[in-house]
Amino acid sequence: MPILRPDLEYIIHCESDGTIIGPISKIHAHLSGVKRTLTHYGTWGMVFHQVLGKYGIQLKNSAKYGVPKWDMGVGGHNPYIIRNGQYEPLGFADNLIKEADEEIGLNLKICDRLEDFLVTSQKLGQWAVGFVFEKFHYQTEFCDEFIGLGIILTPHTKVEFKDNEVIDFKWLTPNELEEFLNGNNQCCAPLILAFEKTEKFRLKYLNKKYELINLVI
């Protein structure tokens, strides 16, 4: 592990298949020309309220994009954190917990297995539950990331903006969200892909009663 400066935030530099190379400063990773050529970890999370049958999306403040833009429920780069005096990369599940708390004040529990997630989804308590269901390489002309995509089921509609990155939050049915995204230049591009993948997962696993035998994802 290289010597890291305590005044800088570091994120996870990796290969396109997700193999971790090491830390890279967030500032350097976002430099023009670097952001789309050096792969780094990113966590995406779509938030869904099962009783309402609606997805929650956030409006990010103008400091990040120049103008406010709508984005998925929670998300962010995976940082390096200090544990027991050592820098460690934060995995997708732990980062989903971190982002859910910081961005919208959601207390989140993670299920590591699909079967556990489906059982828990039938009896949500006061905690939201999350599951990282897909990992993939996402590259455009603007960015290069290895993504862990999660779905978050929540019993709550109230949100709390803790880190000043989010300024608004709205709930939309899948049909409303699809219509909202159509030709809307005030939406972040990843939101479209995150919605498509999550809706496919939801319709397959969360739209009916489950036979928890031979589940395949």
XYZ file of C-alpha atoms in Angstrom:
217
model
C 0.000 0.000 0.000
C 1.484 3.384 -0.983
C 1.697 6.185 1.551
C -1.585 8.100 1.367
C -2.145 11.726 2.269
C -4.669 12.214 5.080
C -6.038 15.375 3.449
C -7.139 13.593 0.247
C -10.069 11.291 -0.484
C -9.075 8.062 -2.219
C -11.259 5.792 -4.335
C -10.682 2.311 -5.769
C -8.686 2.046 -9.000
C -9.329 -1.293 -10.713
C -9.152 -3.332 -13.900
C -12.192 -3.474 -16.176
C -13.130 -6.835 -14.601
C -13.175 -5.332 -11.114
C -9.769 -6.576 -9.972
C -8.485 -3.949 -7.538
C -5.233 -2.212 -8.474
C -5.060 0.182 -5.550
C -6.059 3.638 -4.319
C -6.275 6.692 -6.541
C -7.134 10.179 -5.344
C -10.660 11.222 -6.239
C -9.356 14.535 -7.557
C -6.950 12.817 -9.948
C -9.540 10.242 -11.023
C -11.896 13.031 -12.105
C -9.388 15.014 -14.143
C -10.306 15.588 -17.774
C -9.044 12.664 -19.817
C -8.424 10.508 -16.758
C -12.040 9.904 -15.735
C -12.814 8.004 -18.926
C -9.565 6.008 -19.110
C -8.839 4.794 -15.561
C -11.467 2.394 -14.235
C -12.672 2.894 -10.677
C -15.372 1.400 -8.461
C -18.838 2.918 -8.291
C -21.931 1.869 -6.346
C -25.407 2.417 -7.770
C -28.600 1.931 -5.780
C -32.220 2.107 -6.897
C -34.677 2.697 -4.046
C -38.132 1.085 -4.236
C -41.159 1.373 -1.928
C -43.128 -1.851 -2.325
C -46.402 -0.631 -0.798
C -46.504 2.449 -3.013
C -45.032 0.560 -5.960
C -42.736 3.515 -6.633
C -39.048 4.215 -7.188
C -37.349 7.063 -5.350
C -34.979 9.313 -7.287
C -32.849 12.185 -6.022
C -32.068 15.635 -7.364
C -28.378 16.402 -6.992
C -27.342 19.964 -6.288
C -25.848 22.160 -8.978
C -22.320 22.047 -7.523
C -21.674 18.674 -9.158
C -23.119 19.165 -12.653
C -23.470 22.932 -13.042
C -27.247 22.492 -12.995
C -29.358 20.257 -10.741
C -29.855 16.773 -12.226
C -32.007 13.809 -11.287
C -30.172 10.620 -10.375
C -30.816 7.170 -8.915
C -31.909 6.843 -5.289
C -28.383 6.570 -3.879
C -24.903 6.091 -5.268
C -21.276 7.076 -5.146
C -17.665 6.073 -5.613
C -16.241 3.408 -3.330
C -13.679 5.041 -1.049
C -10.741 3.795 0.931
C -11.483 3.988 4.649
C -9.287 3.644 7.722
C -9.889 0.561 9.878
C -7.580 -0.310 12.741
C -5.087 2.247 11.466
C -4.980 0.759 7.958
C -6.519 1.908 4.673
C -9.032 -0.590 3.278
C -11.220 -0.468 0.145
C -14.933 -0.251 0.897
C -16.919 -2.979 -0.874
C -20.192 -2.473 -2.708
C -22.492 -3.628 0.095
C -20.808 -1.451 2.721
C -20.732 1.505 0.351
C -24.442 1.094 -0.365
C -25.060 1.333 3.393
C -22.825 4.418 3.620
C -24.414 6.252 0.687
C -27.972 5.455 1.784
C -27.262 6.990 5.185
C -25.333 10.041 3.983
C -27.499 10.986 1.006
C -31.054 10.253 2.170
C -30.765 9.254 5.848
C -31.812 5.646 5.289
C -30.844 2.915 7.784
C -29.985 -0.033 5.578
C -29.400 -3.714 6.209
C -27.731 -5.806 3.521
C -28.562 -9.330 2.411
C -25.666 -11.183 0.812
C -27.788 -13.979 -0.669
C -30.705 -13.638 -3.059
C -32.788 -16.133 -1.090
C -32.349 -14.130 2.126
C -33.247 -10.906 0.344
C -36.461 -12.349 -1.084
C -37.558 -13.722 2.286
C -36.759 -10.415 4.014
C -38.612 -8.466 1.328
C -41.853 -10.124 2.452
C -41.590 -8.807 6.020
C -39.831 -5.463 6.110
C -39.561 -3.961 9.577
C -38.343 -0.447 10.313
C -35.105 -0.985 8.409
C -34.665 -0.815 4.681
C -33.043 -3.856 3.089
C -30.586 -3.892 0.202
C -29.076 -6.444 -2.159
C -26.281 -5.934 -4.698
C -27.586 -8.014 -7.578
C -25.250 -7.207 -10.467
C -21.662 -6.127 -11.118
C -20.508 -4.889 -14.506
C -18.107 -2.633 -16.385
C -19.647 0.705 -17.403
C -17.716 2.856 -19.856
C -18.794 5.899 -21.832
C -17.000 8.832 -23.406
C -17.262 10.543 -20.012
C -16.455 7.859 -17.436
C -14.993 4.396 -16.862
C -16.328 2.506 -13.838
C -16.814 -0.984 -12.461
C -20.298 -0.906 -10.968
C -22.004 -2.760 -8.156
C -25.748 -2.247 -8.691
C -28.088 -2.738 -5.760
C -31.795 -2.525 -5.091
C -33.044 -1.060 -1.817
C -36.515 -1.819 -0.485
C -37.730 0.681 2.079
C -40.845 0.966 4.258
C -40.317 4.727 4.557
C -41.054 7.676 2.292
C -39.387 10.320 4.463
C -35.783 11.126 3.567
C -33.098 13.256 5.212
C -30.349 15.005 3.255
C -27.214 14.779 5.391
C -24.313 15.605 3.069
C -25.789 18.531 1.069
C -25.375 16.587 -2.169
C -29.117 16.019 -2.563
C -31.696 18.805 -2.663
C -34.931 16.998 -3.561
C -36.410 13.507 -3.746
C -39.487 12.220 -5.546
C -41.398 8.941 -5.848
C -42.542 7.657 -9.237
C -44.192 4.467 -10.436
C -42.187 2.476 -13.004
C -44.386 3.828 -15.797
C -44.048 7.384 -14.505
C -40.281 7.027 -14.209
C -39.981 5.617 -17.712
C -41.960 8.567 -19.054
C -39.943 11.002 -16.914
C -36.656 9.690 -18.330
C -37.769 9.837 -21.948
C -35.856 12.715 -23.537
C -35.223 14.456 -20.206
C -31.828 16.179 -20.323
C -32.018 16.952 -16.603
C -31.377 13.303 -15.734
C -27.979 11.686 -15.222
C -27.271 9.109 -17.933
C -26.591 6.212 -15.501
C -30.123 6.539 -14.092
C -31.579 5.143 -17.317
C -29.428 2.006 -17.238
C -29.860 1.546 -13.485
C -33.640 1.732 -13.858
C -33.716 -0.724 -16.779
C -31.614 -3.314 -14.949
C -33.406 -2.910 -11.621
C -36.861 -3.068 -13.154
C -35.899 -6.299 -14.936
C -34.730 -7.737 -11.601
C -37.836 -6.505 -9.766
C -40.269 -7.971 -12.274
C -38.470 -11.301 -12.151
C -38.156 -11.657 -8.387
C -40.297 -9.118 -6.527
C -43.556 -9.041 -8.447
C -44.961 -12.329 -7.143
C -44.789 -14.915 -4.363
C -41.612 -16.907 -4.487
C -40.643 -20.531 -4.657
C -37.254 -20.339 -2.975
C -35.991 -23.437 -4.746
C -33.357 -23.442 -7.472
C -33.311 -19.659 -7.720
C -31.040 -18.480 -10.493
C -29.833 -14.949 -11.159
